[in-house]
Amino acid sequence: DLSSLTRFYPGPPFGIGGIRKLLGVHGRALVGGIVKPKIGLSPQQVAMVCKEMADGGVDFIKDDEILADQPWCPLGERVKAVAKALKGYKVLYAPCITGDGRDITRKARLARNEGATALHLNLWCGLGAFAAVRKAVNLPLFFQKSGDKCWTSGPYSIDYSVICYLAQLAGCDMGHIGMYGGYLAEQVGVLKTRIEKFSPALPSFSCGMDPSTASRIIQLFGTDVMLTSGGYIHSHTEGPAAGVRAMREATHAVCSSR
């Protein structure tokens, strides 16, 4: 009985409604951007990329899941540079704080103190890490599922729908779905399902996102989703800001027609 577990776990304090309130975005799908290239950028270069996406009107920015606290781009310096670059923009920035043990809560506090407005952890950390961060820092928490096949395949696997429920119990406000198709419709439903007192989490689609795919997802799943792009935005011939604007235009068109 999952409902009985709500006594022991914090749940998502923001969820769909809270994220929308923070951003002042209502009546449309949210547009997310991923910092690219994945690794190799300096803190100042990451900040520049984030500002370019913000100039285009992105709602949410996250580091790639393999960027954490490398020597060439230390977490504290990166977050401080990005926070400065995004000053005055209505956008959430979630640095990746994936790590081990108590180091995760240290990173969470460091990121918050340097100006992060959200946090991003990968499933590799274990679901207990999400709950620990949720108790330590009151920021929107993004759940990244990369590498989940190690959990969801094989004779002793865990169905991803169960992982979605557990991620919500642990306090995740946004959940990585991947790209739409097949069983993913069920996962979207799980993330949007209210578990007693908890706010529904915001499903985030990515992995090949572009304007045409974004329109199709909204038609299938409604406007309470986030459409997150990396490759399309950064490969746009006119630059990342133009890539974000193209995503915004596509989502606005289909949301307005619903």
GROMACS .gro file of C-alpha atoms in nm:
model
  258
    1ASP     CA    1   0.000   0.000   0.000
    2LEU     CA    2   0.192   0.303  -0.127
    3SER     CA    3  -0.040   0.548   0.049
    4SER     CA    4   0.081   0.426   0.390
    5LEU     CA    5   0.436   0.528   0.299
    6THR     CA    6   0.342   0.896   0.283
    7ARG     CA    7   0.392   0.914   0.661
    8PHE     CA    8   0.762   0.841   0.623
    9TYR     CA    9   0.864   1.030   0.309
   10PRO     CA   10   0.849   1.401   0.221
   11GLY     CA   11   0.700   1.384  -0.126
   12PRO     CA   12   0.738   1.660  -0.387
   13PRO     CA   13   0.681   2.002  -0.223
   14PHE     CA   14   0.649   2.176  -0.561
   15GLY     CA   15   0.526   1.938  -0.830
   16ILE     CA   16   0.343   2.065  -1.138
   17GLY     CA   17   0.156   2.344  -0.964
   18GLY     CA   18   0.455   2.468  -0.766
   19ILE     CA   19   0.688   2.472  -1.067
   20ARG     CA   20   0.431   2.670  -1.265
   21LYS     CA   21   0.391   2.917  -0.980
   22LEU     CA   22   0.769   2.971  -0.950
   23LEU     CA   23   0.796   3.040  -1.322
   24GLY     CA   24   0.466   3.222  -1.367
   25VAL     CA   25   0.380   2.987  -1.654
   26HIS     CA   26   0.023   2.868  -1.697
   27GLY     CA   27  -0.181   2.726  -1.981
   28ARG     CA   28   0.106   2.582  -2.183
   29ALA     CA   29   0.369   2.312  -2.176
   30LEU     CA   30   0.706   2.410  -2.029
   31VAL     CA   31   1.020   2.420  -2.243
   32GLY     CA   32   1.345   2.288  -2.098
   33GLY     CA   33   1.702   2.311  -2.222
   34ILE     CA   34   2.007   2.094  -2.156
   35VAL     CA   35   2.360   2.232  -2.145
   36LYS     CA   36   2.563   2.099  -2.440
   37PRO     CA   37   2.829   1.981  -2.501
   38LYS     CA   38   2.790   1.743  -2.209
   39ILE     CA   39   3.136   1.797  -2.065
   40GLY     CA   40   3.441   2.010  -2.144
   41LEU     CA   41   3.297   2.357  -2.090
   42SER     CA   42   3.439   2.593  -1.828
   43PRO     CA   43   3.205   2.753  -1.571
   44GLN     CA   44   3.200   3.073  -1.778
   45GLN     CA   45   3.116   2.881  -2.095
   46VAL     CA   46   2.832   2.698  -1.922
   47ALA     CA   47   2.700   3.034  -1.803
   48MET     CA   48   2.716   3.172  -2.158
   49VAL     CA   49   2.524   2.873  -2.295
   50CYS     CA   50   2.259   2.910  -2.024
   51LYS     CA   51   2.217   3.280  -2.097
   52GLU     CA   52   2.171   3.210  -2.467
   53MET     CA   53   1.891   2.964  -2.386
   54ALA     CA   54   1.736   3.213  -2.144
   55ASP     CA   55   1.743   3.479  -2.416
   56GLY     CA   56   1.523   3.247  -2.622
   57GLY     CA   57   1.269   3.210  -2.342
   58VAL     CA   58   1.353   2.871  -2.193
   59ASP     CA   59   1.174   2.785  -1.867
   60PHE     CA   60   1.413   2.528  -1.721
   61ILE     CA   61   1.781   2.448  -1.773
   62LYS     CA   62   1.968   2.145  -1.647
   63ASP     CA   63   2.324   2.020  -1.671
   64ASP     CA   64   2.375   1.695  -1.854
   65GLU     CA   65   2.370   1.396  -1.617
   66ILE     CA   66   2.742   1.321  -1.666
   67LEU     CA   67   2.848   1.669  -1.556
   68ALA     CA   68   2.893   1.682  -1.180
   69ASP     CA   69   3.199   1.836  -1.015
   70GLN     CA   70   3.488   1.784  -1.256
   71PRO     CA   71   3.815   1.979  -1.205
   72TRP     CA   72   3.767   2.188  -1.522
   73CYS     CA   73   3.413   2.288  -1.418
   74PRO     CA   74   3.377   2.282  -1.037
   75LEU     CA   75   3.019   2.278  -0.915
   76GLY     CA   76   3.044   2.588  -0.698
   77GLU     CA   77   3.213   2.801  -0.962
   78ARG     CA   78   2.972   2.680  -1.230
   79VAL     CA   79   2.658   2.754  -1.031
   80LYS     CA   80   2.787   3.096  -0.925
   81ALA     CA   81   2.865   3.189  -1.288
   82VAL     CA   82   2.528   3.064  -1.415
   83ALA     CA   83   2.334   3.240  -1.137
   84LYS     CA   84   2.503   3.567  -1.231
   85ALA     CA   85   2.431   3.516  -1.602
   86LEU     CA   86   2.064   3.434  -1.539
   87LYS     CA   87   1.997   3.724  -1.305
   88GLY     CA   88   1.672   3.889  -1.413
   89TYR     CA   89   1.548   3.589  -1.612
   90LYS     CA   90   1.245   3.382  -1.509
   91VAL     CA   91   1.412   3.042  -1.545
   92LEU     CA   92   1.503   2.752  -1.319
   93TYR     CA   93   1.861   2.620  -1.334
   94ALA     CA   94   1.929   2.269  -1.203
   95PRO     CA   95   2.299   2.179  -1.175
   96CYS     CA   96   2.380   1.810  -1.162
   97ILE     CA   97   2.487   1.707  -0.811
   98THR     CA   98   2.510   1.331  -0.868
   99GLY     CA   99   2.760   1.179  -0.627
  100ASP     CA  100   2.812   0.940  -0.338
  101GLY     CA  101   2.684   0.927   0.019
  102ARG     CA  102   2.695   1.242   0.229
  103ASP     CA  103   2.872   1.425  -0.052
  104ILE     CA  104   2.535   1.469  -0.223
  105THR     CA  105   2.384   1.679   0.055
  106ARG     CA  106   2.705   1.884   0.069
  107LYS     CA  107   2.675   1.950  -0.302
  108ALA     CA  108   2.306   2.035  -0.265
  109ARG     CA  109   2.378   2.299  -0.001
  110LEU     CA  110   2.672   2.435  -0.198
  111ALA     CA  111   2.461   2.469  -0.514
  112ARG     CA  112   2.179   2.638  -0.324
  113ASN     CA  113   2.418   2.880  -0.156
  114GLU     CA  114   2.574   2.977  -0.490
  115GLY     CA  115   2.238   3.050  -0.650
  116ALA     CA  116   2.093   2.728  -0.794
  117THR     CA  117   1.715   2.743  -0.828
  118ALA     CA  118   1.665   2.367  -0.873
  119LEU     CA  119   1.872   2.048  -0.843
  120HIS     CA  120   1.934   1.750  -1.071
  121LEU     CA  121   2.024   1.397  -0.955
  122ASN     CA  122   2.050   1.074  -1.148
  123LEU     CA  123   1.902   0.739  -1.049
  124TRP     CA  124   2.258   0.609  -1.008
  125CYS     CA  125   2.265   0.778  -0.666
  126GLY     CA  126   1.989   0.556  -0.531
  127LEU     CA  127   1.646   0.676  -0.424
  128GLY     CA  128   1.761   0.732  -0.067
  129ALA     CA  129   1.986   1.010  -0.194
  130PHE     CA  130   1.684   1.195  -0.334
  131ALA     CA  131   1.508   1.180   0.002
  132ALA     CA  132   1.822   1.304   0.181
  133VAL     CA  133   1.856   1.601  -0.055
  134ARG     CA  134   1.487   1.678  -0.020
  135LYS     CA  135   1.524   1.701   0.358
  136ALA     CA  136   1.841   1.912   0.332
  137VAL     CA  137   1.742   2.170   0.069
  138ASN     CA  138   1.405   2.315  -0.030
  139LEU     CA  139   1.454   2.348  -0.406
  140PRO     CA  140   1.268   2.178  -0.695
  141LEU     CA  141   1.427   1.839  -0.753
  142PHE     CA  142   1.470   1.682  -1.097
  143PHE     CA  143   1.480   1.301  -1.122
  144GLN     CA  144   1.700   1.173  -1.410
  145LYS     CA  145   1.650   0.811  -1.515
  146SER     CA  146   1.961   0.758  -1.731
  147GLY     CA  147   2.100   0.410  -1.675
  148ASP     CA  148   1.766   0.280  -1.549
  149LYS     CA  149   1.791  -0.035  -1.764
  150CYS     CA  150   2.019  -0.177  -1.493
  151TRP     CA  151   1.716  -0.155  -1.264
  152THR     CA  152   1.429  -0.226  -1.503
  153SER     CA  153   1.557  -0.523  -1.706
  154GLY     CA  154   1.625  -0.885  -1.617
  155PRO     CA  155   1.447  -1.146  -1.405
  156TYR     CA  156   1.471  -0.942  -1.081
  157SER     CA  157   1.392  -0.604  -1.230
  158ILE     CA  158   1.173  -0.324  -1.095
  159ASP     CA  159   0.903  -0.189  -1.324
  160TYR     CA  160   0.973   0.176  -1.407
  161SER     CA  161   0.622   0.274  -1.302
  162VAL     CA  162   0.712   0.160  -0.949
  163ILE     CA  163   1.032   0.365  -0.965
  164CYS     CA  164   0.823   0.669  -1.063
  165TYR     CA  165   0.607   0.621  -0.754
  166LEU     CA  166   0.911   0.580  -0.532
  167ALA     CA  167   1.075   0.889  -0.682
  168GLN     CA  168   0.768   1.091  -0.590
  169LEU     CA  169   0.775   0.955  -0.237
  170ALA     CA  170   1.140   1.059  -0.214
  171GLY     CA  171   1.047   1.416  -0.303
  172CYS     CA  172   1.109   1.456  -0.677
  173ASP     CA  173   0.915   1.742  -0.837
  174MET     CA  174   1.012   1.664  -1.198
  175GLY     CA  175   1.069   1.323  -1.356
  176HIS     CA  176   1.267   1.225  -1.666
  177ILE     CA  177   1.054   1.019  -1.902
  178GLY     CA  178   1.282   0.992  -2.204
  179MET     CA  179   1.108   0.999  -2.542
  180TYR     CA  180   0.743   0.912  -2.595
  181GLY     CA  181   0.625   0.576  -2.724
  182GLY     CA  182   0.494   0.244  -2.596
  183TYR     CA  183   0.488   0.200  -2.220
  184LEU     CA  184   0.597   0.559  -2.157
  185ALA     CA  185   0.232   0.669  -2.157
  186GLU     CA  186   0.185   0.472  -1.836
  187GLN     CA  187   0.487   0.639  -1.678
  188VAL     CA  188   0.347   0.984  -1.756
  189GLY     CA  189   0.024   0.883  -1.586
  190VAL     CA  190   0.210   0.763  -1.279
  191LEU     CA  191   0.404   1.087  -1.243
  192LYS     CA  192   0.088   1.294  -1.279
  193THR     CA  193  -0.108   1.081  -1.031
  194ARG     CA  194  -0.165   1.247  -0.696
  195ILE     CA  195  -0.050   1.027  -0.407
  196GLU     CA  196  -0.264   1.144  -0.116
  197LYS     CA  197  -0.120   1.479   0.007
  198PHE     CA  198   0.156   1.497  -0.256
  199SER     CA  199   0.152   1.724  -0.559
  200PRO     CA  200   0.182   1.540  -0.894
  201ALA     CA  201   0.532   1.548  -1.042
  202LEU     CA  202   0.602   1.715  -1.377
  203PRO     CA  203   0.694   1.465  -1.654
  204SER     CA  204   0.994   1.579  -1.861
  205PHE     CA  205   1.039   1.438  -2.213
  206SER     CA  206   1.378   1.454  -2.384
  207CYS     CA  207   1.616   1.241  -2.596
  208GLY     CA  208   1.557   1.365  -2.951
  209MET     CA  209   1.315   1.649  -2.875
  210ASP     CA  210   1.237   1.897  -3.154
  211PRO     CA  211   0.937   2.120  -3.239
  212SER     CA  212   0.742   1.858  -3.435
  213THR     CA  213   0.791   1.597  -3.164
  214ALA     CA  214   0.696   1.851  -2.898
  215SER     CA  215   0.367   1.921  -3.075
  216ARG     CA  216   0.288   1.550  -3.095
  217ILE     CA  217   0.359   1.498  -2.724
  218ILE     CA  218   0.125   1.779  -2.622
  219GLN     CA  219  -0.149   1.630  -2.841
  220LEU     CA  220  -0.100   1.293  -2.671
  221PHE     CA  221  -0.040   1.393  -2.308
  222GLY     CA  222  -0.171   1.747  -2.262
  223THR     CA  223   0.001   2.064  -2.145
  224ASP     CA  224   0.120   1.950  -1.801
  225VAL     CA  225   0.451   1.828  -1.940
  226MET     CA  226   0.799   1.968  -1.995
  227LEU     CA  227   0.960   1.937  -2.338
  228THR     CA  228   1.336   1.931  -2.287
  229SER     CA  229   1.584   1.961  -2.570
  230GLY     CA  230   1.961   1.964  -2.600
  231GLY     CA  231   2.076   1.861  -2.947
  232TYR     CA  232   1.805   2.046  -3.141
  233ILE     CA  233   1.846   2.372  -2.949
  234HIS     CA  234   2.224   2.382  -2.977
  235SER     CA  235   2.240   2.269  -3.340
  236HIS     CA  236   2.000   2.538  -3.461
  237THR     CA  237   2.160   2.731  -3.746
  238GLU     CA  238   2.088   3.064  -3.575
  239GLY     CA  239   2.209   2.957  -3.231
  240PRO     CA  240   2.060   2.827  -2.903
  241ALA     CA  241   1.830   3.126  -2.847
  242ALA     CA  242   1.668   3.067  -3.185
  243GLY     CA  243   1.641   2.695  -3.107
  244VAL     CA  244   1.451   2.771  -2.787
  245ARG     CA  245   1.226   3.020  -2.967
  246ALA     CA  246   1.138   2.753  -3.225
  247MET     CA  247   1.044   2.516  -2.941
  248ARG     CA  248   0.836   2.788  -2.774
  249GLU     CA  249   0.656   2.872  -3.098
  250ALA     CA  250   0.569   2.508  -3.159
  251THR     CA  251   0.435   2.454  -2.808
  252HIS     CA  252   0.241   2.783  -2.814
  253ALA     CA  253   0.075   2.691  -3.142
  254VAL     CA  254  -0.045   2.351  -3.032
  255CYS     CA  255  -0.142   2.463  -2.678
  256SER     CA  256  -0.346   2.752  -2.822
  257SER     CA  257  -0.534   2.514  -3.052
  258ARG     CA  258  -0.641   2.278  -2.772
   0.00000   0.00000   0.00000
